[in-house]
GROMACS .gro file of C-alpha atoms in nm:
model
  303
    1MET     CA    1  -0.147  -0.735  -0.226
    2THR     CA    2  -0.239  -0.551   0.094
    3ARG     CA    3  -0.506  -0.280   0.104
    4TYR     CA    4  -0.223  -0.023   0.111
    5GLY     CA    5  -0.055  -0.148  -0.206
    6ARG     CA    6  -0.196   0.092  -0.465
    7ARG     CA    7  -0.157   0.405  -0.252
    8PHE     CA    8   0.194   0.313  -0.134
    9ARG     CA    9   0.311   0.256  -0.490
   10ARG     CA   10   0.199   0.611  -0.573
   11VAL     CA   11   0.386   0.746  -0.270
   12SER     CA   12   0.694   0.546  -0.364
   13ARG     CA   13   0.704   0.708  -0.708
   14SER     CA   14   0.703   1.050  -0.541
   15LEU     CA   15   1.009   0.968  -0.326
   16SER     CA   16   1.336   1.013  -0.508
   17ARG     CA   17   1.653   0.820  -0.439
   18VAL     CA   18   1.818   1.142  -0.321
   19THR     CA   19   1.536   1.206  -0.073
   20LEU     CA   20   1.551   0.857   0.075
   21MET     CA   21   1.930   0.866   0.112
   22ARG     CA   22   1.919   1.201   0.292
   23SER     CA   23   2.099   1.211   0.627
   24SER     CA   24   2.064   1.478   0.893
   25MET     CA   25   2.356   1.693   1.003
   26ASP     CA   26   2.320   1.542   1.350
   27GLU     CA   27   2.397   1.197   1.209
   28ALA     CA   28   2.699   1.327   1.021
   29PHE     CA   29   2.858   1.505   1.319
   30THR     CA   30   2.789   1.269   1.611
   31LEU     CA   31   3.052   1.007   1.527
   32THR     CA   32   3.302   0.960   1.808
   33ASP     CA   33   3.664   0.852   1.787
   34ARG     CA   34   3.547   0.504   1.882
   35ASP     CA   35   3.294   0.508   1.601
   36LEU     CA   36   3.567   0.588   1.351
   37LEU     CA   37   3.727   0.252   1.435
   38ASP     CA   38   3.395   0.066   1.392
   39LYS     CA   39   3.341  -0.045   1.033
   40ASP     CA   40   2.963  -0.042   1.088
   41ALA     CA   41   2.938   0.305   1.246
   42GLY     CA   42   2.756   0.562   1.039
   43ARG     CA   43   2.617   0.314   0.787
   44ARG     CA   44   2.281   0.393   0.633
   45PHE     CA   45   1.993   0.157   0.698
   46LEU     CA   46   2.040  -0.126   0.447
   47ASP     CA   47   2.330   0.085   0.317
   48PHE     CA   48   2.075   0.305   0.142
   49TYR     CA   49   1.828   0.491   0.366
   50GLY     CA   50   1.950   0.794   0.561
   51ASP     CA   51   1.792   0.887   0.893
   52GLU     CA   52   1.620   1.191   0.744
   53GLY     CA   53   1.510   0.987   0.443
   54LEU     CA   54   1.349   0.729   0.672
   55ARG     CA   55   1.161   0.997   0.862
   56ILE     CA   56   1.035   1.157   0.540
   57ALA     CA   57   0.923   0.818   0.404
   58LEU     CA   58   0.739   0.715   0.722
   59GLU     CA   59   0.564   1.052   0.725
   60ARG     CA   60   0.460   1.030   0.358
   61TYR     CA   61   0.337   0.672   0.386
   62GLY     CA   62   0.119   0.767   0.684
   63PHE     CA   63   0.296   0.552   0.942
   64PHE     CA   64   0.333   0.832   1.195
   65GLU     CA   65  -0.031   0.928   1.139
   66ALA     CA   66  -0.139   0.568   1.212
   67LEU     CA   67   0.058   0.569   1.537
   68THR     CA   68  -0.079   0.911   1.632
   69LYS     CA   69  -0.434   0.777   1.595
   70ARG     CA   70  -0.335   0.506   1.842
   71GLY     CA   71  -0.230   0.759   2.105
   72TRP     CA   72   0.141   0.812   2.036
   73THR     CA   73   0.350   1.116   1.944
   74ASP     CA   74   0.708   1.255   1.944
   75PHE     CA   75   0.858   0.973   1.740
   76THR     CA   76   1.232   0.904   1.733
   77ILE     CA   77   1.413   0.670   1.495
   78GLU     CA   78   1.744   0.495   1.554
   79THR     CA   79   1.926   0.257   1.323
   80SER     CA   80   2.228   0.033   1.361
   81ALA     CA   81   2.421  -0.215   1.150
   82HIS     CA   82   2.632  -0.520   1.226
   83ASP     CA   83   2.778  -0.699   0.927
   84ALA     CA   84   2.481  -0.794   0.706
   85GLN     CA   85   2.212  -0.721   0.965
   86HIS     CA   86   2.046  -0.381   0.987
   87SER     CA   87   1.815  -0.281   1.271
   88LEU     CA   88   1.562  -0.001   1.303
   89PHE     CA   89   1.409   0.111   1.633
   90LEU     CA   90   1.118   0.351   1.671
   91ASP     CA   91   1.012   0.502   2.004
   92GLY     CA   92   0.712   0.717   2.081
   93ARG     CA   93   0.570   0.911   2.373
   94PRO     CA   94   0.209   0.865   2.492
   95ALA     CA   95   0.000   1.161   2.378
   96ALA     CA   96  -0.157   1.162   2.725
   97GLY     CA   97   0.186   1.212   2.882
   98GLY     CA   98   0.458   0.985   3.011
   99GLU     CA   99   0.796   0.846   2.921
  100PRO     CA  100   0.888   0.729   2.568
  101SER     CA  101   0.840   0.358   2.490
  102ARG     CA  102   0.970   0.128   2.221
  103LEU     CA  103   0.697   0.070   1.962
  104LEU     CA  104   0.880  -0.098   1.675
  105GLU     CA  105   1.191  -0.311   1.638
  106LEU     CA  106   1.296  -0.441   1.297
  107THR     CA  107   1.604  -0.640   1.199
  108VAL     CA  108   1.657  -0.726   0.832
  109ARG     CA  109   1.936  -0.830   0.596
  110ARG     CA  110   1.993  -0.890   0.230
  111ASP     CA  111   2.012  -1.262   0.164
  112ARG     CA  112   2.020  -1.524  -0.112
  113LEU     CA  113   1.741  -1.779  -0.148
  114ARG     CA  114   1.801  -2.115  -0.311
  115ILE     CA  115   1.524  -2.374  -0.343
  116GLU     CA  116   1.558  -2.748  -0.390
  117PRO     CA  117   1.438  -2.895  -0.724
  118PRO     CA  118   1.187  -2.903  -0.888
  119ALA     CA  119   1.214  -2.527  -0.835
  120PRO     CA  120   1.433  -2.341  -1.086
  121GLU     CA  121   1.803  -2.395  -1.018
  122ARG     CA  122   1.907  -2.040  -0.939
  123ALA     CA  123   1.942  -1.802  -0.645
  124TRP     CA  124   1.716  -1.506  -0.567
  125ASP     CA  125   1.817  -1.188  -0.388
  126VAL     CA  126   1.574  -1.133  -0.102
  127LEU     CA  127   1.521  -0.912   0.199
  128THR     CA  128   1.505  -1.138   0.505
  129VAL     CA  129   1.319  -1.021   0.816
  130ASP     CA  130   1.501  -1.169   1.115
  131TRP     CA  131   1.299  -0.987   1.380
  132LEU     CA  132   0.989  -0.769   1.388
  133SER     CA  133   0.818  -0.644   1.703
  134LEU     CA  134   0.516  -0.413   1.701
  135ARG     CA  135   0.385  -0.345   2.051
  136ASN     CA  136   0.151  -0.101   2.220
  137PRO     CA  137   0.285  -0.075   2.578
  138SER     CA  138  -0.012   0.133   2.690
  139GLY     CA  139  -0.272  -0.096   2.533
  140SER     CA  140  -0.483  -0.361   2.705
  141PHE     CA  141  -0.578  -0.714   2.610
  142SER     CA  142  -0.946  -0.802   2.589
  143LYS     CA  143  -1.173  -1.098   2.527
  144GLN     CA  144  -1.174  -1.002   2.160
  145ARG     CA  145  -0.794  -0.955   2.141
  146MET     CA  146  -0.637  -1.190   2.392
  147ARG     CA  147  -0.266  -1.224   2.454
  148LEU     CA  148  -0.093  -1.459   2.209
  149PRO     CA  149   0.222  -1.666   2.260
  150GLY     CA  150   0.530  -1.443   2.270
  151GLN     CA  151   0.339  -1.124   2.352
  152ASP     CA  152   0.396  -0.909   2.660
  153ALA     CA  153   0.178  -0.624   2.530
  154PRO     CA  154  -0.092  -0.588   2.264
  155GLY     CA  155   0.006  -0.519   1.906
  156LEU     CA  156  -0.030  -0.179   1.742
  157GLY     CA  157  -0.267  -0.293   1.470
  158VAL     CA  158  -0.032  -0.170   1.197
  159GLY     CA  159   0.114  -0.503   1.082
  160GLU     CA  160  -0.038  -0.487   0.734
  161LEU     CA  161   0.092  -0.134   0.690
  162VAL     CA  162   0.444  -0.238   0.794
  163LEU     CA  163   0.430  -0.534   0.558
  164GLU     CA  164   0.350  -0.304   0.267
  165LEU     CA  165   0.635  -0.074   0.373
  166LEU     CA  166   0.869  -0.373   0.353
  167TYR     CA  167   0.738  -0.449   0.004
  168ARG     CA  168   0.832  -0.093  -0.096
  169VAL     CA  169   1.184  -0.153   0.041
  170VAL     CA  170   1.213  -0.472  -0.167
  171ASP     CA  171   1.104  -0.284  -0.479
  172ARG     CA  172   1.331   0.013  -0.409
  173LEU     CA  173   1.637  -0.208  -0.366
  174LYS     CA  174   1.541  -0.412  -0.672
  175LEU     CA  175   1.528  -0.742  -0.484
  176ASP     CA  176   1.341  -1.057  -0.584
  177GLY     CA  177   1.125  -1.101  -0.274
  178LEU     CA  178   1.063  -1.060   0.098
  179LEU     CA  179   1.141  -1.358   0.321
  180THR     CA  180   1.071  -1.434   0.685
  181VAL     CA  181   1.030  -1.725   0.927
  182ALA     CA  182   0.724  -1.740   1.153
  183GLU     CA  183   0.831  -1.804   1.512
  184TYR     CA  184   0.481  -1.910   1.614
  185PHE     CA  185   0.190  -2.087   1.446
  186HIS     CA  186  -0.034  -1.780   1.473
  187ASN     CA  187   0.233  -1.568   1.300
  188ALA     CA  188   0.237  -1.815   1.011
  189VAL     CA  189  -0.143  -1.801   0.975
  190ILE     CA  190  -0.123  -1.423   0.940
  191TYR     CA  191   0.184  -1.419   0.713
  192ALA     CA  192   0.043  -1.689   0.484
  193ARG     CA  193  -0.219  -1.445   0.355
  194GLU     CA  194   0.067  -1.278   0.166
  195LEU     CA  195   0.374  -1.503   0.199
  196PRO     CA  196   0.347  -1.873   0.109
  197PHE     CA  197   0.602  -2.120   0.239
  198VAL     CA  198   0.899  -2.180   0.013
  199ASP     CA  199   0.863  -2.556   0.069
  200PRO     CA  200   0.512  -2.678  -0.026
  201TRP     CA  201   0.520  -2.945   0.247
  202TYR     CA  202   0.519  -2.677   0.515
  203GLN     CA  203   0.241  -2.493   0.335
  204GLY     CA  204   0.043  -2.817   0.349
  205GLN     CA  205   0.122  -2.857   0.718
  206LEU     CA  206  -0.006  -2.506   0.794
  207ASP     CA  207  -0.321  -2.575   0.592
  208ALA     CA  208  -0.375  -2.901   0.781
  209LEU     CA  209  -0.328  -2.736   1.122
  210SER     CA  210  -0.554  -2.444   1.030
  211ALA     CA  211  -0.825  -2.679   0.903
  212LEU     CA  212  -0.807  -2.882   1.225
  213LEU     CA  213  -0.803  -2.601   1.479
  214LEU     CA  214  -0.998  -2.321   1.314
  215ASP     CA  215  -1.242  -2.512   1.092
  216ARG     CA  216  -1.316  -2.853   1.241
  217GLU     CA  217  -1.256  -2.776   1.611
  218LYS     CA  218  -1.387  -2.420   1.567
  219LEU     CA  219  -1.139  -2.267   1.808
  220SER     CA  220  -1.093  -1.892   1.820
  221PHE     CA  221  -0.768  -1.753   1.679
  222ALA     CA  222  -0.625  -1.714   2.030
  223GLN     CA  223  -0.737  -2.063   2.134
  224ALA     CA  224  -0.575  -2.215   1.825
  225ALA     CA  225  -0.251  -2.028   1.896
  226TRP     CA  226  -0.236  -2.152   2.255
  227ALA     CA  227  -0.345  -2.508   2.170
  228MET     CA  228  -0.045  -2.530   1.940
  229HIS     CA  229   0.190  -2.359   2.185
  230TRP     CA  230   0.084  -2.569   2.483
  231GLY     CA  231   0.136  -2.894   2.295
  232HIS     CA  232  -0.224  -3.013   2.259
  233VAL     CA  233  -0.195  -3.097   1.888
  234LEU     CA  234  -0.097  -3.462   1.839
  235ASP     CA  235   0.004  -3.680   1.546
  236PRO     CA  236  -0.122  -4.040   1.488
  237THR     CA  237   0.139  -4.176   1.736
  238ASP     CA  238   0.010  -3.933   2.002
  239SER     CA  239   0.336  -3.739   1.986
  240VAL     CA  240   0.311  -3.363   2.034
  241VAL     CA  241   0.333  -3.162   1.712
  242ARG     CA  242   0.575  -2.878   1.782
  243TRP     CA  243   0.571  -2.571   1.562
  244LYS     CA  244   0.889  -2.522   1.361
  245GLY     CA  245   0.910  -2.206   1.156
  246GLU     CA  246   1.030  -2.232   0.798
  247ALA     CA  247   1.097  -1.982   0.520
  248MET     CA  248   0.799  -1.793   0.379
  249VAL     CA  249   0.838  -1.556   0.087
  250ARG     CA  250   0.647  -1.287  -0.095
  251PRO     CA  251   0.784  -1.310  -0.451
  252VAL     CA  252   0.852  -1.018  -0.679
  253ASP     CA  253   1.054  -1.205  -0.938
  254ILE     CA  254   0.826  -1.358  -1.201
  255GLU     CA  255   1.006  -1.694  -1.208
  256LEU     CA  256   0.983  -1.728  -0.829
  257ALA     CA  257   0.616  -1.627  -0.830
  258SER     CA  258   0.544  -1.878  -1.107
  259TYR     CA  259   0.698  -2.160  -0.901
  260LEU     CA  260   0.488  -2.075  -0.596
  261CYS     CA  261   0.172  -2.067  -0.810
  262SER     CA  262   0.257  -2.376  -1.013
  263ASP     CA  263   0.046  -2.692  -1.031
  264GLY     CA  264   0.344  -2.887  -0.894
  265TYR     CA  265   0.364  -2.666  -0.585
  266ARG     CA  266  -0.011  -2.687  -0.517
  267GLU     CA  267  -0.015  -3.063  -0.569
  268SER     CA  268   0.276  -3.112  -0.328
  269ALA     CA  269   0.100  -2.900  -0.065
  270ALA     CA  270  -0.223  -3.095  -0.116
  271ARG     CA  271  -0.039  -3.426  -0.072
  272ALA     CA  272   0.102  -3.299   0.256
  273VAL     CA  273  -0.245  -3.203   0.379
  274ALA     CA  274  -0.380  -3.547   0.286
  275SER     CA  275  -0.095  -3.728   0.462
  276LEU     CA  276  -0.112  -3.542   0.794
  277ARG     CA  277  -0.352  -3.686   1.049
  278TYR     CA  278  -0.337  -3.438   1.334
  279ARG     CA  279  -0.587  -3.423   1.618
  280LEU     CA  280  -0.658  -3.191   1.908
  281ALA     CA  281  -0.640  -3.330   2.262
  282ARG     CA  282  -0.962  -3.148   2.340
  283ALA     CA  283  -1.016  -3.228   2.706
  284PRO     CA  284  -0.661  -3.138   2.822
  285PHE     CA  285  -0.673  -2.822   2.614
  286GLU     CA  286  -1.007  -2.710   2.756
  287GLU     CA  287  -0.881  -2.776   3.108
  288GLN     CA  288  -0.568  -2.566   3.053
  289TRP     CA  289  -0.765  -2.294   2.876
  290ALA     CA  290  -1.011  -2.264   3.166
  291LYS     CA  291  -0.720  -2.242   3.408
  292ASN     CA  292  -0.533  -1.972   3.213
  293GLU     CA  293  -0.802  -1.775   3.031
  294SER     CA  294  -0.810  -1.486   3.279
  295ALA     CA  295  -0.428  -1.466   3.280
  296LEU     CA  296  -0.434  -1.416   2.903
  297LEU     CA  297  -0.592  -1.077   2.959
  298LEU     CA  298  -0.282  -0.957   3.147
  299PRO     CA  299   0.043  -0.822   2.998
  300THR     CA  300   0.269  -1.088   3.142
  301SER     CA  301   0.489  -1.370   3.008
  302ASP     CA  302   0.348  -1.695   2.872
  303PRO     CA  303   0.144  -1.896   3.125
   0.00000   0.00000   0.00000
């Protein structure tokens, strides 16, 4: 549970289905002739939330307030749908003045999760996050918050809040869980606080990598992220260990949650940790870090 869980559940109970499905008159009357031929035109977000309903929800949950505290105002929301995928885009204008910028991009879909035995032989209905971007275009990187792989601007510092919002969506749509795939190692470290891997082997691999880089080698979070990304983590054959994202899930369904908390799951993850003999190529990493450290304070592409 995130720190927002209890309060957001209270807010959720105050939001009726009718309120969340509410659409503005603008949305109803801006369809063009071309839109009328597009089967996806005019669809609600996740075939449930209207544009006005989304705005009301984000206001009630305090999302706009959180962005305002970070120097943004005049928020606009746009949604689109293509087959099963639904996307939400949120732009804001700097309170100090300037042009609007994209702050949030989210692409999700309803999906079915099946797990190999010994998990229960059934399928779960889940909300899958295919893409999530939270960026502060006017922010600056610092020694304390250095640029991470995949970033071209600092984050907004609202990731936990957004995660709890997604939990509310899962509950509202009566789904069995929230699923995502971490594109980078550092994403997985953050997600794993709430979303374990579906496959215990990959949970064990993440535990082994975290123990190596953060505990034994005592790297900072940014250093660990770049060590992995640059290919300085090696296996016993001295081959580079490349990060490969796999499914991670926050269960709502009791049977799914029981599997992820089971002795069998934990034992399988522990066996994976014990079998993996990773090491950090320390000297090459330190050389590359010294060469690129100053560049990691700039909002540019990966060095």
